[in-house]
XYZ file of C-alpha atoms in Angstrom:
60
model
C 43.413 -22.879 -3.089
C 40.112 -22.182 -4.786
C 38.116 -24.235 -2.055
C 37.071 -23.198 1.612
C 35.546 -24.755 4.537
C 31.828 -24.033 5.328
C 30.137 -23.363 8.194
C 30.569 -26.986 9.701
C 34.427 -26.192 9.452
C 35.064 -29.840 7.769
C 36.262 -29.641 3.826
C 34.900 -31.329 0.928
C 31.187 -31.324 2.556
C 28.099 -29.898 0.930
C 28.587 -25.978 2.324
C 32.075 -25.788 1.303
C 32.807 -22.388 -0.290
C 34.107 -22.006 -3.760
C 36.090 -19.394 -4.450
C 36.679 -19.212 -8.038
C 34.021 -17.571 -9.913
C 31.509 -19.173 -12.663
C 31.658 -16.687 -15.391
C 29.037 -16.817 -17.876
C 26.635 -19.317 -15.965
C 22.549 -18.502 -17.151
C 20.901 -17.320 -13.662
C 16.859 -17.343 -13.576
C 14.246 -18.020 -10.697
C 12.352 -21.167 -11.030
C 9.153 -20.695 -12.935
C 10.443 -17.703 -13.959
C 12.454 -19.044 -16.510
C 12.346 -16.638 -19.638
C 13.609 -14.185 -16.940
C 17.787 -15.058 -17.019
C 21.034 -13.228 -16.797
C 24.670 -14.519 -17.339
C 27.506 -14.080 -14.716
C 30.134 -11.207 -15.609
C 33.583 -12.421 -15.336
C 33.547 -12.413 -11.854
C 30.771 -14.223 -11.560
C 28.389 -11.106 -10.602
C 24.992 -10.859 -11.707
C 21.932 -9.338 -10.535
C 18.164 -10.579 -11.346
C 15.985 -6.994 -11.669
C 12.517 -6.369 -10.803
C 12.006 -9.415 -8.658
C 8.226 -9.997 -7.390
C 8.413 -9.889 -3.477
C 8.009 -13.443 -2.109
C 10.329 -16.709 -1.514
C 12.266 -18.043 -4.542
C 14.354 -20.512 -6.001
C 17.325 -19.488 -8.021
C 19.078 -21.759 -10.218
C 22.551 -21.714 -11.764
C 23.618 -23.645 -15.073
């Protein structure tokens, strides 16, 4: 199963975990937008050289 309870235990709720991973999905930060990266495989990715500070990150 490719779907796990979150941290309110009950399934099919908003924090459920999904386990399978979202390969090539664009990653950036909110109006940082010409920043991106696409998930490996695996759905790994990492956003480099980050100003310090509270962000948004969105996944497409």
């Amino acid at each position: 199963d490719d779907l796990g309870r979150g941290a309110d235990g009950v399934i099919h709720t908003a924090d459920d975990v999904f386990k399978s991973p979202i390969a090539h999905a664009k990653v950036f930060i909110l109006g940082m937008e010409d920043q991106f990266v696409f998930t490996d495989d695996d759905g790994f990715f990492e956003l480099a050289n980050l100003p310090a500070g509270k962000r948004v990150r969105v996944v497409r």
